[in-house]
């Protein structure tokens, strides 16, 4: 039988079932900002509430039969105590240290820096609790940036540069060091056959699918249209229509000044809205299944027998189950995994003086017309259109 325990402040306290711990929920996600854990206690005398103050370091350890191993480490953001039939019930919620990458903005203009240089500057300047260790940062395509990012959220900056490079995943270690590296694509410890799922909710998500987007950029003076022509032709064939089936939208990215950055923004917009088979499957004995892993799923009633990738693994102690959020494996789907395990904006992790006016250097560029051209060597068909 699985056992859990909570380590407070590097061993100051160790709490388990004998101390009233009766349930644990750990969410391990592919989204670098999605991991969290909750512990539930019977706190009969109300003695544990003061132990879990905001910012307290906690580690969740699990024993599946071969000894305790650390499954989650982070800091307390909430402790809630409620009365239930005369007994005090305490719920403690913790976030991973990755959350320190949120709640701040990029201070400096990153134009002309390589991705590595920009990451070092942003982490060092704008994320004080986190240290930059070059040995933990591996940039696959260390290209020079043509976008400033000044004033944008650090979170958005990091997720954008990972798309420009090789899809690296950012994280913050237990020692508060920044890490940036490609995830390893592995198979889960086992697949889920038709006898091993408890329940499922898998469906094709395509209600917001688009196959054409016009990106208006450079303060609204230029625009570029990106098409997914293969999807348009498939709709035309399916409907027997006389022309391509276009589902179009226009988005604005005023801060972008380079056409290739605008094209990439358009391609990312289309990719994030691509129809995919996704949802949840609840199984068991899969605590070691990691987000990003490939897992086979067989559900005879749905006619499903395919490979999926794990976007999130929610481990629940009392029910001994694993609720897996899955995305059908179709190739380069890391960004879809992030999208499917996205969490709501969380609490700010550091106080901020909202009345302070920051010093800022702004480069004002003259408006310009863009001639008609075709951009080559991109995944989707692109056409630059004259605007203004």
Coordinates of C-alpha atoms in Angstrom, one line a residue:
X1 CA 0.0 0.0 0.0
X2 CA 1.3 3.5 -0.9
X3 CA 2.3 5.7 2.0
X4 CA 2.9 9.5 2.0
X5 CA 4.7 11.8 4.4
X6 CA 5.3 15.6 4.5
X7 CA 8.8 17.0 5.3
X8 CA 8.6 20.6 6.6
X9 CA 11.6 23.0 6.3
X10 CA 14.2 20.4 5.4
X11 CA 13.4 18.1 8.3
X12 CA 12.2 20.5 11.0
X13 CA 9.0 18.3 11.1
X14 CA 8.0 15.0 9.5
X15 CA 4.3 14.4 9.3
X16 CA 2.5 11.2 8.3
X17 CA -0.7 9.3 9.0
X18 CA 0.1 9.1 12.7
X19 CA 0.0 13.0 12.7
X20 CA -3.4 13.1 11.0
X21 CA -2.4 13.1 7.3
X22 CA -5.2 11.3 5.5
X23 CA -5.0 12.4 1.9
X24 CA -2.5 13.8 -0.7
X25 CA -3.0 15.2 -4.2
X26 CA 0.1 15.8 -6.3
X27 CA -0.3 17.3 -9.8
X28 CA 2.7 16.8 -12.1
X29 CA 2.3 18.6 -15.3
X30 CA 4.1 19.2 -18.6
X31 CA 3.3 22.9 -18.2
X32 CA 6.4 24.3 -16.3
X33 CA 4.1 26.5 -14.2
X34 CA 1.4 23.9 -13.4
X35 CA 2.8 21.7 -10.7
X36 CA 1.2 21.8 -7.3
X37 CA 0.5 19.6 -4.3
X38 CA -2.1 19.5 -1.5
X39 CA -2.0 17.7 1.9
X40 CA -5.1 17.0 4.0
X41 CA -4.9 16.6 7.8
X42 CA -7.2 15.8 10.7
X43 CA -6.0 18.5 13.0
X44 CA -8.1 17.7 16.1
X45 CA -6.4 20.2 18.4
X46 CA -5.6 22.8 15.7
X47 CA -1.9 22.4 16.3
X48 CA -0.7 22.1 12.7
X49 CA -2.2 25.3 11.2
X50 CA 0.7 27.6 12.4
X51 CA 3.3 25.1 11.1
X52 CA 2.3 25.8 7.5
X53 CA 2.8 29.5 7.0
X54 CA 3.0 31.0 3.6
X55 CA 6.5 30.4 2.1
X56 CA 7.2 27.4 4.2
X57 CA 9.3 24.8 2.3
X58 CA 7.5 21.4 2.1
X59 CA 8.5 18.1 0.4
X60 CA 6.1 15.4 -0.3
X61 CA 7.6 11.9 -0.2
X62 CA 6.0 8.7 -1.3
X63 CA 6.7 5.0 -0.6
X64 CA 5.3 2.6 -3.2
X65 CA 6.9 -0.4 -1.5
X66 CA 10.6 0.3 -2.1
X67 CA 11.3 3.1 0.4
X68 CA 10.4 6.8 0.5
X69 CA 11.3 9.0 -2.4
X70 CA 10.7 12.7 -3.0
X71 CA 7.8 13.3 -5.3
X72 CA 7.3 17.0 -5.0
X73 CA 9.1 20.0 -3.4
X74 CA 7.9 23.6 -3.2
X75 CA 6.5 26.3 -0.9
X76 CA 3.2 26.8 0.9
X77 CA 0.8 29.3 -0.6
X78 CA -2.4 28.5 1.3
X79 CA -3.4 26.7 4.5
X80 CA -7.1 26.4 5.1
X81 CA -8.6 25.0 8.3
X82 CA -12.3 24.2 8.5
X83 CA -14.6 22.7 11.1
X84 CA -16.3 19.4 10.1
X85 CA -18.6 17.8 12.7
X86 CA -16.6 19.2 15.5
X87 CA -13.2 18.2 14.1
X88 CA -10.6 20.6 12.5
X89 CA -9.6 19.7 8.9
X90 CA -6.5 21.3 7.6
X91 CA -5.8 21.6 3.8
X92 CA -2.3 22.8 2.8
X93 CA -1.5 23.8 -0.8
X94 CA 2.0 24.2 -2.2
X95 CA 3.4 25.4 -5.5
X96 CA 6.7 24.3 -7.1
X97 CA 9.6 26.8 -7.2
X98 CA 8.9 27.3 -10.9
X99 CA 6.3 29.9 -9.8
X100 CA 9.1 32.4 -9.1
X101 CA 9.4 32.8 -12.8
X102 CA 6.0 34.4 -12.8
X103 CA 4.8 37.8 -11.5
X104 CA 7.7 39.8 -13.0
X105 CA 8.4 41.7 -16.2
X106 CA 11.4 41.8 -18.5
X107 CA 13.3 45.0 -17.6
X108 CA 15.9 45.2 -20.4
X109 CA 15.7 45.3 -24.2
X110 CA 16.8 41.8 -25.4
X111 CA 17.1 42.8 -29.1
X112 CA 20.5 41.5 -30.4
X113 CA 21.1 39.1 -27.5
X114 CA 21.3 35.4 -28.1
X115 CA 18.7 33.3 -26.4
X116 CA 21.3 32.2 -23.8
X117 CA 22.4 35.8 -23.1
X118 CA 18.8 36.9 -22.8
X119 CA 17.9 34.2 -20.4
X120 CA 20.9 35.0 -18.2
X121 CA 20.0 38.7 -18.2
X122 CA 16.3 38.2 -17.4
X123 CA 16.8 35.6 -14.7
X124 CA 19.6 37.6 -13.1
X125 CA 17.9 41.0 -13.3
X126 CA 14.2 40.2 -13.0
X127 CA 13.9 37.0 -10.9
X128 CA 15.9 37.8 -7.7
X129 CA 15.1 34.5 -5.8
X130 CA 16.5 32.4 -8.6
X131 CA 20.1 31.9 -9.5
X132 CA 21.5 31.4 -13.1
X133 CA 23.7 28.4 -13.4
X134 CA 25.1 28.1 -16.9
X135 CA 25.7 24.4 -16.5
X136 CA 21.9 23.8 -16.2
X137 CA 21.0 25.9 -19.3
X138 CA 21.1 24.1 -22.7
X139 CA 19.9 26.1 -25.7
X140 CA 19.5 23.9 -28.7
X141 CA 19.3 26.8 -31.3
X142 CA 21.0 29.8 -29.7
X143 CA 19.8 32.3 -32.2
X144 CA 20.0 36.1 -32.0
X145 CA 16.7 37.7 -30.9
X146 CA 15.0 40.4 -33.1
X147 CA 12.4 41.2 -30.5
X148 CA 12.8 43.4 -27.4
X149 CA 10.5 41.7 -24.9
X150 CA 10.9 44.7 -22.6
X151 CA 7.9 45.1 -20.4
X152 CA 6.5 41.7 -21.2
X153 CA 5.9 39.0 -18.5
X154 CA 9.0 36.9 -17.8
X155 CA 6.8 33.8 -18.2
X156 CA 5.7 34.8 -21.7
X157 CA 9.3 35.6 -22.7
X158 CA 10.6 32.2 -21.6
X159 CA 7.8 30.3 -23.3
X160 CA 8.4 32.3 -26.5
X161 CA 12.2 31.8 -26.7
X162 CA 11.7 28.0 -26.1
X163 CA 9.6 27.9 -29.2
X164 CA 12.3 29.7 -31.2
X165 CA 14.9 27.1 -30.0
X166 CA 14.3 23.4 -29.5
X167 CA 11.2 23.4 -27.2
X168 CA 13.2 23.3 -24.0
X169 CA 11.4 23.2 -20.7
X170 CA 12.2 25.8 -18.0
X171 CA 12.2 24.9 -14.4
X172 CA 13.6 26.0 -11.0
X173 CA 15.5 23.4 -8.9
X174 CA 15.1 22.8 -5.2
X175 CA 18.3 24.9 -4.8
X176 CA 16.6 27.8 -6.6
X177 CA 18.7 27.4 -9.7
X178 CA 17.2 28.1 -13.2
X179 CA 17.2 25.1 -15.6
X180 CA 16.4 25.0 -19.3
X181 CA 16.7 21.8 -21.3
X182 CA 14.9 19.6 -23.8
X183 CA 12.6 17.0 -22.2
X184 CA 13.4 13.3 -22.8
X185 CA 10.8 11.4 -24.8
X186 CA 10.2 8.1 -23.0
X187 CA 7.5 5.6 -22.6
X188 CA 5.5 5.3 -19.4
X189 CA 6.2 2.4 -17.1
X190 CA 3.2 0.6 -18.7
X191 CA 0.4 1.2 -21.1
X192 CA -3.3 1.2 -20.2
X193 CA -5.2 -1.7 -21.6
X194 CA -9.0 -2.1 -21.7
X195 CA -9.0 -3.6 -18.2
X196 CA -6.9 -0.9 -16.5
X197 CA -8.9 2.3 -16.8
X198 CA -11.4 3.4 -14.1
X199 CA -13.1 6.0 -16.2
X200 CA -12.3 8.2 -19.2
X201 CA -13.3 11.4 -20.9
X202 CA -11.5 11.6 -24.2
X203 CA -12.9 13.7 -27.1
X204 CA -11.7 15.6 -30.1
X205 CA -11.1 19.2 -29.2
X206 CA -11.5 21.3 -32.3
X207 CA -14.2 23.9 -31.5
X208 CA -11.7 26.7 -31.7
X209 CA -9.7 25.3 -34.6
X210 CA -8.4 27.9 -37.1
X211 CA -6.6 27.3 -40.4
X212 CA -5.8 30.9 -41.3
X213 CA -4.6 33.8 -39.2
X214 CA -3.5 37.4 -40.1
X215 CA -1.0 38.8 -37.6
X216 CA -1.0 42.6 -37.4
X217 CA 2.4 43.7 -36.0
X218 CA 4.9 46.6 -35.8
X219 CA 2.4 48.9 -34.0
X220 CA -0.3 48.0 -36.5
X221 CA 1.7 49.1 -39.6
X222 CA 2.4 45.7 -41.1
X223 CA 0.6 42.4 -41.3
X224 CA 1.2 38.8 -42.5
X225 CA -1.2 36.0 -43.2
X226 CA -0.4 32.4 -42.3
X227 CA -2.4 29.6 -43.8
X228 CA -2.7 25.9 -42.9
X229 CA -3.5 25.0 -46.5
X230 CA -3.5 21.2 -45.9
X231 CA -6.4 21.6 -43.4
X232 CA -8.2 24.0 -45.8
X233 CA -8.1 21.5 -48.6
X234 CA -9.2 18.6 -46.4
X235 CA -12.3 20.6 -45.4
X236 CA -12.9 21.4 -49.1
X237 CA -12.7 17.7 -49.9
X238 CA -14.9 16.6 -47.0
X239 CA -17.6 19.1 -47.9
X240 CA -17.3 18.9 -51.7
X241 CA -16.9 22.7 -51.7
X242 CA -15.7 24.7 -54.7
X243 CA -12.9 26.3 -52.7
X244 CA -10.7 25.8 -49.7
X245 CA -12.5 25.7 -46.3
X246 CA -11.1 28.7 -44.5
X247 CA -11.6 29.4 -40.8
X248 CA -9.8 32.7 -40.3
X249 CA -9.0 35.1 -37.5
X250 CA -6.9 38.2 -37.0
X251 CA -4.6 38.8 -34.1
X252 CA -2.5 41.8 -33.1
X253 CA 1.0 41.6 -31.9
X254 CA 2.1 45.3 -31.8
X255 CA 5.4 44.6 -30.0
X256 CA 6.7 42.4 -32.9
X257 CA 8.8 44.3 -35.5
X258 CA 10.4 41.4 -37.5
X259 CA 8.4 39.5 -40.1
X260 CA 9.8 36.1 -39.1
X261 CA 8.7 36.7 -35.5
X262 CA 5.2 37.6 -36.8
X263 CA 5.1 34.4 -38.9
X264 CA 6.2 32.3 -35.9
X265 CA 3.4 34.0 -33.8
X266 CA 0.9 33.0 -36.5
X267 CA 2.1 29.4 -36.7
X268 CA 2.0 29.1 -32.9
X269 CA -1.6 30.5 -32.9
X270 CA -2.7 27.9 -35.5
X271 CA -0.8 25.1 -33.7
X272 CA -2.4 25.9 -30.3
X273 CA -5.9 25.6 -31.9
X274 CA -5.2 22.5 -33.9
X275 CA -7.9 19.8 -33.5
X276 CA -6.6 16.9 -31.3
X277 CA -7.9 14.0 -29.3
X278 CA -7.5 14.9 -25.7
X279 CA -9.0 14.5 -22.3
X280 CA -8.6 12.4 -19.1
X281 CA -8.2 8.7 -18.3
X282 CA -8.1 7.5 -14.7
X283 CA -6.0 4.4 -14.0
X284 CA -3.8 3.1 -11.1
X285 CA -0.2 2.2 -10.3
X286 CA 1.2 4.9 -12.5
X287 CA 2.9 7.2 -10.0
X288 CA 6.1 7.0 -12.0
X289 CA 4.5 8.1 -15.3
X290 CA 6.0 11.4 -16.1
X291 CA 4.5 14.3 -18.1
X292 CA 5.7 14.1 -21.7
X293 CA 5.9 10.3 -21.6
X294 CA 4.3 8.2 -24.4
X295 CA 1.6 5.8 -23.2
X296 CA -0.6 3.4 -25.1
X297 CA -4.4 3.6 -24.3
X298 CA -7.0 0.9 -25.2
X299 CA -10.7 1.7 -24.7
X300 CA -12.7 -0.8 -26.7
X301 CA -16.0 1.1 -26.2
X302 CA -14.6 4.1 -27.9
X303 CA -12.6 2.3 -30.5
X304 CA -9.4 3.8 -29.1
X305 CA -6.1 1.9 -29.4
X306 CA -3.5 4.6 -29.8
X307 CA -0.4 6.2 -28.4
X308 CA -0.9 9.3 -26.4
X309 CA 1.4 11.7 -24.5
X310 CA 0.9 12.7 -20.9
X311 CA 0.2 16.3 -20.2
X312 CA -0.5 15.9 -16.5
X313 CA -0.5 13.1 -13.8
X314 CA -2.7 13.8 -10.8
X315 CA -1.9 11.3 -8.0
X316 CA -4.5 10.8 -5.3
X317 CA -3.6 8.8 -2.1
X318 CA -7.0 7.8 -0.7
X319 CA -8.3 6.4 -4.0
X320 CA -4.9 5.1 -5.1
X321 CA -5.6 6.5 -8.6
X322 CA -3.8 8.4 -11.3
X323 CA -5.9 10.9 -13.4
X324 CA -3.9 11.4 -16.6
X325 CA -4.5 14.3 -18.9
X326 CA -3.6 12.9 -22.4
X327 CA -3.0 14.3 -25.9
X328 CA -2.9 12.0 -28.9
X329 CA 0.6 11.6 -30.1
X330 CA 1.0 13.2 -33.5
X331 CA 4.7 14.2 -33.6
X332 CA 5.9 17.6 -32.4
X333 CA 3.2 18.2 -29.8
X334 CA 5.1 19.7 -26.9
X335 CA 3.3 23.0 -27.2
X336 CA -0.1 21.3 -27.2
X337 CA 0.9 19.4 -24.0
X338 CA 1.6 22.8 -22.3
X339 CA -1.7 24.2 -23.5
X340 CA -3.6 21.2 -22.2
X341 CA -2.0 21.4 -18.7
X342 CA -2.3 25.2 -18.5
X343 CA -3.3 26.6 -15.1
X344 CA -5.1 29.8 -14.1
X345 CA -2.9 32.7 -13.3
X346 CA -1.6 32.1 -9.8
X347 CA -1.0 34.4 -6.9
X348 CA 2.0 36.8 -7.2
X349 CA 5.0 35.3 -5.4
X350 CA 6.7 38.6 -4.5
X351 CA 5.3 41.9 -3.4
X352 CA 5.2 44.7 -5.9
X353 CA 4.9 48.4 -5.5
X354 CA 2.1 49.2 -8.0
X355 CA 2.7 52.9 -7.6
X356 CA 6.3 52.9 -8.6
X357 CA 7.0 54.2 -12.1
X358 CA 9.8 52.2 -13.8
X359 CA 12.5 53.8 -15.8
X360 CA 12.1 52.7 -19.4
X361 CA 13.9 53.2 -22.7
X362 CA 11.7 53.1 -25.7
X363 CA 12.9 53.0 -29.3
X364 CA 10.4 54.6 -31.6
X365 CA 10.5 53.3 -35.2
X366 CA 9.0 55.1 -38.2
X367 CA 6.0 53.6 -39.9
X368 CA 6.7 51.7 -43.1
X369 CA 4.8 50.1 -46.0
X370 CA 5.4 46.4 -46.7
X371 CA 5.6 45.2 -50.3
X372 CA 4.0 41.9 -51.3
X373 CA 6.3 38.9 -50.8
X374 CA 6.2 35.2 -50.0
X375 CA 8.2 33.9 -47.1
X376 CA 9.8 30.5 -47.7
X377 CA 10.9 27.6 -45.6
X378 CA 8.2 27.7 -43.0
X379 CA 5.9 25.0 -41.9
X380 CA 2.7 26.7 -43.1
X381 CA 2.0 28.7 -46.2
X382 CA 2.7 32.4 -45.6
X383 CA 1.8 35.5 -47.6
X384 CA 2.8 39.1 -46.6
X385 CA 0.0 41.6 -47.4
X386 CA 0.2 45.3 -47.7
X387 CA -1.6 47.2 -45.0
X388 CA -2.4 50.9 -44.3

